[in-house]
Short mmCIF file of N, CA and C and ligand atoms in Angstrom, two decimals:
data_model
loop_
_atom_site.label_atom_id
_atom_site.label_comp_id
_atom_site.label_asym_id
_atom_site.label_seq_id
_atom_site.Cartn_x
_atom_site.Cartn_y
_atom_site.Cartn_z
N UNK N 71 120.99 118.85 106.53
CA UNK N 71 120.66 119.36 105.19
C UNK N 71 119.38 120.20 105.29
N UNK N 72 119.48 121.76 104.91
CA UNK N 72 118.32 122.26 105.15
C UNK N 72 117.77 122.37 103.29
N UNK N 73 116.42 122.85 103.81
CA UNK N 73 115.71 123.06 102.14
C UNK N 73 115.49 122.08 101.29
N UNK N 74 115.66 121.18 102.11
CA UNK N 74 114.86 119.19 101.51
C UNK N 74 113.31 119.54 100.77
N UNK N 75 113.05 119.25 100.03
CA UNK N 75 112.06 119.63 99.52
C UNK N 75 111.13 117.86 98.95
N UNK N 76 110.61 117.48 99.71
CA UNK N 76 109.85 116.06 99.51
C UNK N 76 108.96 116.25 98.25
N UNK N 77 109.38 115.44 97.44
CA UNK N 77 107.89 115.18 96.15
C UNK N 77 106.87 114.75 96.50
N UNK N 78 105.89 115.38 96.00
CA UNK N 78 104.09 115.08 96.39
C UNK N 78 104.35 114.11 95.34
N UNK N 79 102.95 112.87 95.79
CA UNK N 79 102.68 111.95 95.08
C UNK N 79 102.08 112.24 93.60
N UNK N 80 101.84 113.45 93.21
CA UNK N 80 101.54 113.85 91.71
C UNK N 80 102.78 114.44 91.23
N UNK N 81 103.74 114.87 91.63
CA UNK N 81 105.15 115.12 90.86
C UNK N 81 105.64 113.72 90.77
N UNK N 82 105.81 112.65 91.74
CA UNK N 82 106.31 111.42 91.34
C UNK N 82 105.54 111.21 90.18
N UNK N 83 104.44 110.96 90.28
CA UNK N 83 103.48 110.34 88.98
C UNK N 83 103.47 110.68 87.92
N UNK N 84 104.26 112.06 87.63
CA UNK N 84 104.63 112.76 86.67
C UNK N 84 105.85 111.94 86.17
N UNK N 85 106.64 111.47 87.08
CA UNK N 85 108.00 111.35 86.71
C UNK N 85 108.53 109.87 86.16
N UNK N 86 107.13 109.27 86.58
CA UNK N 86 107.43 107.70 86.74
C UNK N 86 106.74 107.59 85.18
N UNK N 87 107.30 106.37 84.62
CA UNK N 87 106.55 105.80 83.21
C UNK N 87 105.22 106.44 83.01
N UNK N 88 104.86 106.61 81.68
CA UNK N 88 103.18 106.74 81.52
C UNK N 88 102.43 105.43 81.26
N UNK N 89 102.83 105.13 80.14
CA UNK N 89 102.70 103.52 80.42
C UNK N 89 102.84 102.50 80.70
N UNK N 90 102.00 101.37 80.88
CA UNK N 90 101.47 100.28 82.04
C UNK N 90 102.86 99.10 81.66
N UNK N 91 103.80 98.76 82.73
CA UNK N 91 104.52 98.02 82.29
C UNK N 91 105.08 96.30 81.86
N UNK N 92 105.28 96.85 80.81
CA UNK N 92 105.60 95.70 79.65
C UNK N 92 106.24 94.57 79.90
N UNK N 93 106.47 93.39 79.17
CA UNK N 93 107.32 92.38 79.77
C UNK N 93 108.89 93.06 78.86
N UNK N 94 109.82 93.19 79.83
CA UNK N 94 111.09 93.67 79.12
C UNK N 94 112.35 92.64 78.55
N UNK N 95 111.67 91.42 79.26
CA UNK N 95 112.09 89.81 78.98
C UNK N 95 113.70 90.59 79.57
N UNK N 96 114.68 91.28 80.16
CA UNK N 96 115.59 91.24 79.95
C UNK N 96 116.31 90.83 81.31
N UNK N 97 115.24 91.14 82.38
CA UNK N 97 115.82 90.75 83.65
C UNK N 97 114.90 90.64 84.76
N UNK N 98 115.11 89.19 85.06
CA UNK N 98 113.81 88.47 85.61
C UNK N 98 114.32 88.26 86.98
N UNK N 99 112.97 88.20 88.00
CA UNK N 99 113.70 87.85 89.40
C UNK N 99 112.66 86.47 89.36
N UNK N 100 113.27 85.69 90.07
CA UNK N 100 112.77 84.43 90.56
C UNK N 100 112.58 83.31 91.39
N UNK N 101 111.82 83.89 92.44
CA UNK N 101 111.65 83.28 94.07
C UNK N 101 111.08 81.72 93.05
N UNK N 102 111.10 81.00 92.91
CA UNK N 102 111.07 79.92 92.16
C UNK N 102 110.66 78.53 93.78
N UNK N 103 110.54 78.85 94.38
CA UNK N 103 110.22 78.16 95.80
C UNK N 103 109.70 78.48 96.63
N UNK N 104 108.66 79.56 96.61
CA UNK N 104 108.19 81.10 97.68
C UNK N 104 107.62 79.53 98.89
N UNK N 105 107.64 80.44 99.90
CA UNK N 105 106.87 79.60 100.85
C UNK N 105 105.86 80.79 101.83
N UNK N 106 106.09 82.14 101.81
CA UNK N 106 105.52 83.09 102.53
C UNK N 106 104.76 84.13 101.44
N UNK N 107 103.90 84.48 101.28
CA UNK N 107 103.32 84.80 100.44
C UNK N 107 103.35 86.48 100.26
N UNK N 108 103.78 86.76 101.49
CA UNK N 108 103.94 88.48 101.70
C UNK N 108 105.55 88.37 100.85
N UNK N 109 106.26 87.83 100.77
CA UNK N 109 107.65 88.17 100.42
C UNK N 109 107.31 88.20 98.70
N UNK N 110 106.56 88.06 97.76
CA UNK N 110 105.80 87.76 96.47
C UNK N 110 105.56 89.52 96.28
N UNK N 111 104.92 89.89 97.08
CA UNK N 111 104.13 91.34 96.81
C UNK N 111 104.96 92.08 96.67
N UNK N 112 105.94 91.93 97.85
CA UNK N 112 107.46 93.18 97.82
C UNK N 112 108.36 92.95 97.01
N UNK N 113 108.90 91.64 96.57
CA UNK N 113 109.43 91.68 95.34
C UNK N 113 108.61 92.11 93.69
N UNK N 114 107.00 91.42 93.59
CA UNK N 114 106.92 92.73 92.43
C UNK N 114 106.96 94.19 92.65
N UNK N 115 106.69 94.43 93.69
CA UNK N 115 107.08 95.98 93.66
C UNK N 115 108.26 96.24 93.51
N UNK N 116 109.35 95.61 93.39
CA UNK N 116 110.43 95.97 93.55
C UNK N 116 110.97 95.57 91.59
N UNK N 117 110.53 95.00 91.40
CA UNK N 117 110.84 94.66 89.94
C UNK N 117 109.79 95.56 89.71
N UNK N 118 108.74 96.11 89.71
CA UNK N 118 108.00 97.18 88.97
C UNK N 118 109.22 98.46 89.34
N UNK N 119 109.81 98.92 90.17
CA UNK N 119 110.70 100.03 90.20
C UNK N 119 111.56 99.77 89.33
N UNK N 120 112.42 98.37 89.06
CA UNK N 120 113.63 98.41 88.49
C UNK N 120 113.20 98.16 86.69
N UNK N 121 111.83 97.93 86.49
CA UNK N 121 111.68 97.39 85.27
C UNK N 121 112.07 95.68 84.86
N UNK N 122 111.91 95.02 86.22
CA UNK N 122 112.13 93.55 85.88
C UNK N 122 111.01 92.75 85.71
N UNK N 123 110.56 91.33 85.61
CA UNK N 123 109.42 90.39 85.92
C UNK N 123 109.64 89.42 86.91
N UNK N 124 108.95 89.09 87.11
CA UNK N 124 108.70 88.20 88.55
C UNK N 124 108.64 86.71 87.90
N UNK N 125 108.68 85.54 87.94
CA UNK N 125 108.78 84.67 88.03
C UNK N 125 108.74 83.62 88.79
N UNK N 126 107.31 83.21 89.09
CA UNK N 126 106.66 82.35 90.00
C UNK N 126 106.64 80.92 89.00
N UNK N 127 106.35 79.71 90.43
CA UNK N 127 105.61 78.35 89.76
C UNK N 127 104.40 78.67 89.78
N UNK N 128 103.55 78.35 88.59
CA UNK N 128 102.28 78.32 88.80
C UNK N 128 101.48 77.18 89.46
N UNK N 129 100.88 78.28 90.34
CA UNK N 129 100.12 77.65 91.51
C UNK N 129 99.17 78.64 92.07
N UNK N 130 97.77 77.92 92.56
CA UNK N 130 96.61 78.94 92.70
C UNK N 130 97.15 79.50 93.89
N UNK N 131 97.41 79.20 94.97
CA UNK N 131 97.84 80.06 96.21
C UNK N 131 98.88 81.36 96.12
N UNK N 132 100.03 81.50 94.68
CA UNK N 132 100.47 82.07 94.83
C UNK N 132 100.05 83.14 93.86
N UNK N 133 99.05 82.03 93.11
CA UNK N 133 98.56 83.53 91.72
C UNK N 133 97.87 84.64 93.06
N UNK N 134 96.82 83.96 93.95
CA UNK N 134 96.10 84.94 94.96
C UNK N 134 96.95 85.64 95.75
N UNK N 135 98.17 85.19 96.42
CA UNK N 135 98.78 85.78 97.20
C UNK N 135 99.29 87.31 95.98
N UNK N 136 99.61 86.67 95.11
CA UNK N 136 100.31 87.70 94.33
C UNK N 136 99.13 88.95 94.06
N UNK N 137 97.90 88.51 93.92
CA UNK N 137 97.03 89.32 93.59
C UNK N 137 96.70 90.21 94.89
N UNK N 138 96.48 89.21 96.33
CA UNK N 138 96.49 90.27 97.46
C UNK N 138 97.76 91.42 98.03
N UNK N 139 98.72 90.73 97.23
CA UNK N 139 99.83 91.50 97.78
C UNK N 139 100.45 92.87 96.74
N UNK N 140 99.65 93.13 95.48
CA UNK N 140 99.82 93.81 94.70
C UNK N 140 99.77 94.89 94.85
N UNK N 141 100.31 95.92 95.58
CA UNK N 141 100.17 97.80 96.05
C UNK N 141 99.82 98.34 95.15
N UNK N 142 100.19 98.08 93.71
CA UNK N 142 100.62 98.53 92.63
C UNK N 142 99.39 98.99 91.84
N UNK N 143 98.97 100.25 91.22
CA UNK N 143 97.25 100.19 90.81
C UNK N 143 97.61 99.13 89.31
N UNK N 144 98.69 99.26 88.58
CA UNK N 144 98.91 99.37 87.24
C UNK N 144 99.12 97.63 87.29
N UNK N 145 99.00 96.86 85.65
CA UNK N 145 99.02 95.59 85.89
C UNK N 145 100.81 95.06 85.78
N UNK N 146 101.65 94.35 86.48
CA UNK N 146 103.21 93.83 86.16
C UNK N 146 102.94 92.95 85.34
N UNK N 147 104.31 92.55 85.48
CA UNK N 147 105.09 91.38 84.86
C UNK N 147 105.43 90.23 85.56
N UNK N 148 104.15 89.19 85.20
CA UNK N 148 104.49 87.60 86.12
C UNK N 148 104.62 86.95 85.42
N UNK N 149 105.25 86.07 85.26
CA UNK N 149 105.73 84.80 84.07
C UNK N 149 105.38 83.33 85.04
N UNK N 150 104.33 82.47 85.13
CA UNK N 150 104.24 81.97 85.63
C UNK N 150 104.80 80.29 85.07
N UNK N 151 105.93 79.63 85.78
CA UNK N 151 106.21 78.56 85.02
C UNK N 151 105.66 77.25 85.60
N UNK N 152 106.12 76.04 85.13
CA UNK N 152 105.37 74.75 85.58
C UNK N 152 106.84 74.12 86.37
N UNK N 153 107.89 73.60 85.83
CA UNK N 153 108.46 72.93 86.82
C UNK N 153 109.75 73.75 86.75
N UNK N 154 110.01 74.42 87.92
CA UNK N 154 111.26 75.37 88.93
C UNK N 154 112.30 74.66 87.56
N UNK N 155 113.09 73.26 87.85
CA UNK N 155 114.27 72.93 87.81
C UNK N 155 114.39 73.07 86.08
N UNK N 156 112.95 72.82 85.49
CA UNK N 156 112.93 72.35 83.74
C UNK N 156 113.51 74.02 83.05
N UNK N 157 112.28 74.52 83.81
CA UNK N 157 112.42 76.85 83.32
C UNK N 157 113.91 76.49 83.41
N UNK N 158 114.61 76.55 84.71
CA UNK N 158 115.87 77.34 84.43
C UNK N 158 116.45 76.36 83.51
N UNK N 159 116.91 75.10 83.30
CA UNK N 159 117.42 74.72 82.16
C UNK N 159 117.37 75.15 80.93
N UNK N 160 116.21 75.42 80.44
CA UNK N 160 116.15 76.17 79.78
C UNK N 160 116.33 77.78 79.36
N UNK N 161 116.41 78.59 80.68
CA UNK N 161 116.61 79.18 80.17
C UNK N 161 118.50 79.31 80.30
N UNK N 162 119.08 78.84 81.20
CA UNK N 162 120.20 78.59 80.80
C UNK N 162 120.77 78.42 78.88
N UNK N 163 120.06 76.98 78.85
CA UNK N 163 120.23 76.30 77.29
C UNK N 163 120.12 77.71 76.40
N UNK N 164 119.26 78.70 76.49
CA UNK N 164 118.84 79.93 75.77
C UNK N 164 119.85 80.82 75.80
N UNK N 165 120.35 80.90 76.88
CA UNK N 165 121.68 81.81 76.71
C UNK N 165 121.72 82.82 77.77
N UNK N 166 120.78 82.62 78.85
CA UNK N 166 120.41 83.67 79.65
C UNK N 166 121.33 83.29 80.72
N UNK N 167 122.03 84.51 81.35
CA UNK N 167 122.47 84.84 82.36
C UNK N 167 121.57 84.00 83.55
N UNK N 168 122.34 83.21 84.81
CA UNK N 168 121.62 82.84 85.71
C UNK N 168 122.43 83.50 86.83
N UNK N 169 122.02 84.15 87.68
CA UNK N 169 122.50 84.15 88.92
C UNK N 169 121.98 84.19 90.88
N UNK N 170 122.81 83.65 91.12
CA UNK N 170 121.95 82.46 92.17
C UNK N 170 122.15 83.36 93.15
N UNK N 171 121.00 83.82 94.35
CA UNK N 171 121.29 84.85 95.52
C UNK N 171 120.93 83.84 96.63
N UNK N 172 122.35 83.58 97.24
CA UNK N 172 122.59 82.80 98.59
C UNK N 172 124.15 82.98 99.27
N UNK N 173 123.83 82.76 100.43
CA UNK N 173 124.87 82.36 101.05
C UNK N 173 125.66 81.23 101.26
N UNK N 174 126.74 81.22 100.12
CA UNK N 174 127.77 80.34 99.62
C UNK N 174 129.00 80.62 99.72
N UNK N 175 130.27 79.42 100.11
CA UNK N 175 131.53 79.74 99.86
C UNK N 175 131.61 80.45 98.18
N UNK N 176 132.56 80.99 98.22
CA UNK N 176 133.19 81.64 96.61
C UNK N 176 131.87 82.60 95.99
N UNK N 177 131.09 82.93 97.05
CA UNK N 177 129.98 83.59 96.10
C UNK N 177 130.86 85.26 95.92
N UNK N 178 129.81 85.93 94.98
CA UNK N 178 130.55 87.03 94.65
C UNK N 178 129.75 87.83 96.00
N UNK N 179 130.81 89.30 96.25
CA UNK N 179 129.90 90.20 97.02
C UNK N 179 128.78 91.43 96.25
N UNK N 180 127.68 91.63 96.95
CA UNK N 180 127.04 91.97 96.20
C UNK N 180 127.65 93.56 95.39
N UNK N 181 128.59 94.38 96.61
CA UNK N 181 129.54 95.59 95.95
C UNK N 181 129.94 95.10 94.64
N UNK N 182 130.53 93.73 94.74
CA UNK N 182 131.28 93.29 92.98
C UNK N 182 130.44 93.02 91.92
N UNK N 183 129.38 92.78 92.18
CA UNK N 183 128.41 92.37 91.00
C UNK N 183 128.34 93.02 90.17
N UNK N 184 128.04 92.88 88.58
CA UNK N 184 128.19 93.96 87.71
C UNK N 184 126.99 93.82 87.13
N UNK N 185 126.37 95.26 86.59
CA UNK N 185 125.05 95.09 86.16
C UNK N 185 124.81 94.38 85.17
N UNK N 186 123.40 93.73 85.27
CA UNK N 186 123.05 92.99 84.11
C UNK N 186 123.87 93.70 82.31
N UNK N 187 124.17 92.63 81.86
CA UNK N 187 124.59 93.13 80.37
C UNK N 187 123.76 92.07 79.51
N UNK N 188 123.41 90.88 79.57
CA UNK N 188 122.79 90.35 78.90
C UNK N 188 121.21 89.91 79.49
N UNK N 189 120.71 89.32 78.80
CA UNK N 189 119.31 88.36 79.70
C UNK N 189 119.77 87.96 81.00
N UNK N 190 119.45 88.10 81.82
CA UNK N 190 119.13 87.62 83.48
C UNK N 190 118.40 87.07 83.98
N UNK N 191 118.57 86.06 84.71
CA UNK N 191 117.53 85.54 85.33
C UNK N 191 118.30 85.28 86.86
N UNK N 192 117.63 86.13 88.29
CA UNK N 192 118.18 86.07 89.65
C UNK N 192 117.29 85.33 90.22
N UNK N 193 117.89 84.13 90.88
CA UNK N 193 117.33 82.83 91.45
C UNK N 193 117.24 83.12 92.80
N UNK N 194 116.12 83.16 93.55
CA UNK N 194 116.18 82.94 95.31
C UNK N 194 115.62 81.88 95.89
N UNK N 195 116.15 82.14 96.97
CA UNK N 195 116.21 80.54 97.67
C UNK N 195 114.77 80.72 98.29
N UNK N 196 114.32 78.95 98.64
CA UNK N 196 112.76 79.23 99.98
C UNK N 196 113.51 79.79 101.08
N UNK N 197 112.34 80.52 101.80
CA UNK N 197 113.01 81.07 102.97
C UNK N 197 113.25 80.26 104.67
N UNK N 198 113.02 78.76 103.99
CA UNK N 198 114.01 77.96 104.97
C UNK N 198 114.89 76.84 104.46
N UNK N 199 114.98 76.78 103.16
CA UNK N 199 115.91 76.00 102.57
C UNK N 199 116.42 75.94 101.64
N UNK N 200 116.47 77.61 100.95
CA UNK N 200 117.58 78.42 100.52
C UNK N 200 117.00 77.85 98.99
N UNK N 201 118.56 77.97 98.23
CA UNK N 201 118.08 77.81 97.02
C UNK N 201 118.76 76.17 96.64
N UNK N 202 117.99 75.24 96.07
CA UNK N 202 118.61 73.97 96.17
C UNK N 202 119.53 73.68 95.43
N UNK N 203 120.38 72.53 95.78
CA UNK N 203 121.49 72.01 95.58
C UNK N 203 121.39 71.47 93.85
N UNK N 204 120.41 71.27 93.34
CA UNK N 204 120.30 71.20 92.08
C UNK N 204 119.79 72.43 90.94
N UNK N 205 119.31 73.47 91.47
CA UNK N 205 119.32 74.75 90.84
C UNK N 205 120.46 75.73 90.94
N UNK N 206 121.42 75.51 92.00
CA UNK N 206 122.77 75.70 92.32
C UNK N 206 123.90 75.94 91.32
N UNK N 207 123.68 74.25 90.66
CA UNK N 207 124.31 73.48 89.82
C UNK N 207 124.21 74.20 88.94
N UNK N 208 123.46 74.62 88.60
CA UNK N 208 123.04 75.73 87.25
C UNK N 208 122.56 77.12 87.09
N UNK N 209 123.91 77.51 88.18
CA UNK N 209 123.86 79.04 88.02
C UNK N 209 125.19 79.52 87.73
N UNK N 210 125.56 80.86 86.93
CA UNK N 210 126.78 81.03 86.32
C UNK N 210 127.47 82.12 87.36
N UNK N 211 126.70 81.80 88.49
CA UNK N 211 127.30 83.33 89.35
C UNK N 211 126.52 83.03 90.81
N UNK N 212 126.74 83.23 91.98
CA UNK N 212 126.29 83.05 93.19
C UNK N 212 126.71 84.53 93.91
N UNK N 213 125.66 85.45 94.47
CA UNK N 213 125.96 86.78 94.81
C UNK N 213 125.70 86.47 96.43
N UNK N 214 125.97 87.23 96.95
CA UNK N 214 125.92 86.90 98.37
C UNK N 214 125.91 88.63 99.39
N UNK N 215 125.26 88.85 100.19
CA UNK N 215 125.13 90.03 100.47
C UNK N 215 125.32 89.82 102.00
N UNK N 216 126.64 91.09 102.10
CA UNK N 216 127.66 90.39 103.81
C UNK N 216 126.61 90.75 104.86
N UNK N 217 127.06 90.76 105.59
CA UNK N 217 126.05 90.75 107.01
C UNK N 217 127.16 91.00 108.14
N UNK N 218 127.03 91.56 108.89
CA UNK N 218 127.92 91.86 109.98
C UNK N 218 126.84 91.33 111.33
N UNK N 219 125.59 91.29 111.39
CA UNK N 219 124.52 91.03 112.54
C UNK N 219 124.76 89.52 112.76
N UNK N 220 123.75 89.16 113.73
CA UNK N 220 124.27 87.88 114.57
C UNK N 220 122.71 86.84 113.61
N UNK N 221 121.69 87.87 112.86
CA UNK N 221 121.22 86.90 112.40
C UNK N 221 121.78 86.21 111.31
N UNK N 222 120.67 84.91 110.81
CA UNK N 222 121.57 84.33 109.68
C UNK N 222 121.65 84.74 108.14
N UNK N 223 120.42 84.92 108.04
CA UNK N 223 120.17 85.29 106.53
C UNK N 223 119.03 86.74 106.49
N UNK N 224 118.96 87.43 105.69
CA UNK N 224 117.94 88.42 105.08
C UNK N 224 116.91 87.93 104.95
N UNK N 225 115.67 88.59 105.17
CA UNK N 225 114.31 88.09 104.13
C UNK N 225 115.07 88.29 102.74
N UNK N 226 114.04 87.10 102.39
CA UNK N 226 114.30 86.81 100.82
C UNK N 226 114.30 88.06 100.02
N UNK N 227 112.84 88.67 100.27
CA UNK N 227 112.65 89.51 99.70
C UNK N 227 113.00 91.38 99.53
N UNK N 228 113.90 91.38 100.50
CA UNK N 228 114.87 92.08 100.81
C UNK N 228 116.42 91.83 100.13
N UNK N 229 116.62 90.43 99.91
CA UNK N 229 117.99 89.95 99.60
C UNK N 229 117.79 90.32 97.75
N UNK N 230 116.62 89.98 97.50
CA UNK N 230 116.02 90.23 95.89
C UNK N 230 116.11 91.50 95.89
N UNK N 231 115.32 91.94 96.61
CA UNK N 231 115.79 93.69 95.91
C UNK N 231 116.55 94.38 95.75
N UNK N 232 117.40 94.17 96.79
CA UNK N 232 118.87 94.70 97.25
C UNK N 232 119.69 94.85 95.67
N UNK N 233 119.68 93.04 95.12
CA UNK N 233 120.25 92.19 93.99
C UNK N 233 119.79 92.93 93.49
N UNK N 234 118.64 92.84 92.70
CA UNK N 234 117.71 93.65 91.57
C UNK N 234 118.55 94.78 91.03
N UNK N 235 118.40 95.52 92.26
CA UNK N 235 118.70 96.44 91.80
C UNK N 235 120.15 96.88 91.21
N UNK N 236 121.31 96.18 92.00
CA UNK N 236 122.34 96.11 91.63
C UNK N 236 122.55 95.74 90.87
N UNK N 237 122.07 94.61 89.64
CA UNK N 237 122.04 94.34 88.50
C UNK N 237 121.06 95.14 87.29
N UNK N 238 120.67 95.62 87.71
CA UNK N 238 119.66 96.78 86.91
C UNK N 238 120.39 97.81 86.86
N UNK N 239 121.24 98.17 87.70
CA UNK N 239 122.55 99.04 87.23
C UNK N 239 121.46 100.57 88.13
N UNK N 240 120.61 100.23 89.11
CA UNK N 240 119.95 101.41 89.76
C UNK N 240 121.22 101.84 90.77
N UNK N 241 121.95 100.95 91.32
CA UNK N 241 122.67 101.53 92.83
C UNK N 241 124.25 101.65 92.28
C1 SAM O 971 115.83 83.25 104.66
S1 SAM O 971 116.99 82.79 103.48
C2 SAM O 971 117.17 81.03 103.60
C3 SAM O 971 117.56 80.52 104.90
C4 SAM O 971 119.03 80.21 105.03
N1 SAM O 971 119.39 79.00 104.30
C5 SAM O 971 119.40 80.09 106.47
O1 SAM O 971 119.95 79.08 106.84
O2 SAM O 971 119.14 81.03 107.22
C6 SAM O 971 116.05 82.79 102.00
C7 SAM O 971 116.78 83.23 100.80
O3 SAM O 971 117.07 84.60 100.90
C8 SAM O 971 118.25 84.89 100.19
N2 SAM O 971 119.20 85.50 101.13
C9 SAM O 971 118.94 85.86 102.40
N3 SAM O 971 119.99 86.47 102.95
C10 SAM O 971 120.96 86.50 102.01
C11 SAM O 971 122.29 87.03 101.97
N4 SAM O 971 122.83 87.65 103.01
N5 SAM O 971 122.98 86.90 100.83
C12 SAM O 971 122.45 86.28 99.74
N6 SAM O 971 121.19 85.76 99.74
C13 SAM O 971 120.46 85.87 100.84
C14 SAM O 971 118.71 83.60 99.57
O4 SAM O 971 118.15 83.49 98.28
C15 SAM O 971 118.08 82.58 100.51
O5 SAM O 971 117.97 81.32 99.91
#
């Protein structure tokens, strides 16, 4: 392809929102078990592209991690909750879309997924013991993203964005 023409970082900045972004409550990602603190930073950046919020347990190690890992000049969207298993019940009970990103029999592929249409909330697993057998229980959808390589699973935070975005209706 000749005559590629790359955007300078002041035509992006032109192009991207003017203002600082909002909570859009409509589609939340939620490492709800982080155990690596770099995988926190790349998923808000990645919900700052798609227009989602992040959704951590609150806890001082991860408010800091989140704060060192922030690229971002502008302030996101963190929703910080108290207990993993109580949030999603609730927000289940509320009416919100749950869907669970792991590697499961009958999960959907991530090609089939259809973009968010209502409230969302995308559940990820810790990154050595996935997403548990009781937050499982209470998801209305399990997405799963194929792999043809000999490793086992994605970084988390790779497997989130991938999702994100496919439910944000970006890809
Ligand atoms: C590193 S994986 C967990 C480890 C995994 N249980 C294993 O045995 O390798 C961390 C999380 O990333 C997500 N993940 C990674 N690869 C994935 C894939 N191919 N499809 C769906 N989710 C994936 C899931 O949320 C998973 O719980």
């Amino acid at each position: 392809m000749s005559g590629v023409w790359v955007r300078t970082r002041s035509e992006l900045r032109e192009q991207r929102r003017q203002r600082p972004h909002q909570c859009w409550d409509h589609l939340l990602a939620a490492p709800l078990w982080p155990k690596y603190e770099a995988n926190l930073g790349t998923l808000l950046r990645t919900c700052d592209a798609v227009g989602a919020c992040l959704v951590v347990p609150r806890r001082r190690w991860i408010d800091e991690a989140i704060a060192r890992g922030n690229t971002l000049r502008h302030p996101s969207c963190v929703h910080r909750v108290g207990d993993p298993f109580d949030w999603l019940r609730r927000q289940r009970a509320a009416g919100s879309a749950i869907v669970g990103v792991e590697l499961a029999d009958d999960a959907v592929r991530l090609a089939d997924l259809p973009a968010a249409r209502r409230r969302t909330v995308m559940v990820l697993g810790n990154e050595s013991d996935g997403v548990p057998y009781e937050a499982l229980s209470m998801v209305d959808t399990v997405v799963e993203i194929p792999m043809v390589g000999r490793g086992h699973s994605l970084n988390v935070a790779v497997a989130g964005s991938l999702v994100l975005y496919k439910l944000a209706g970006l890809l």
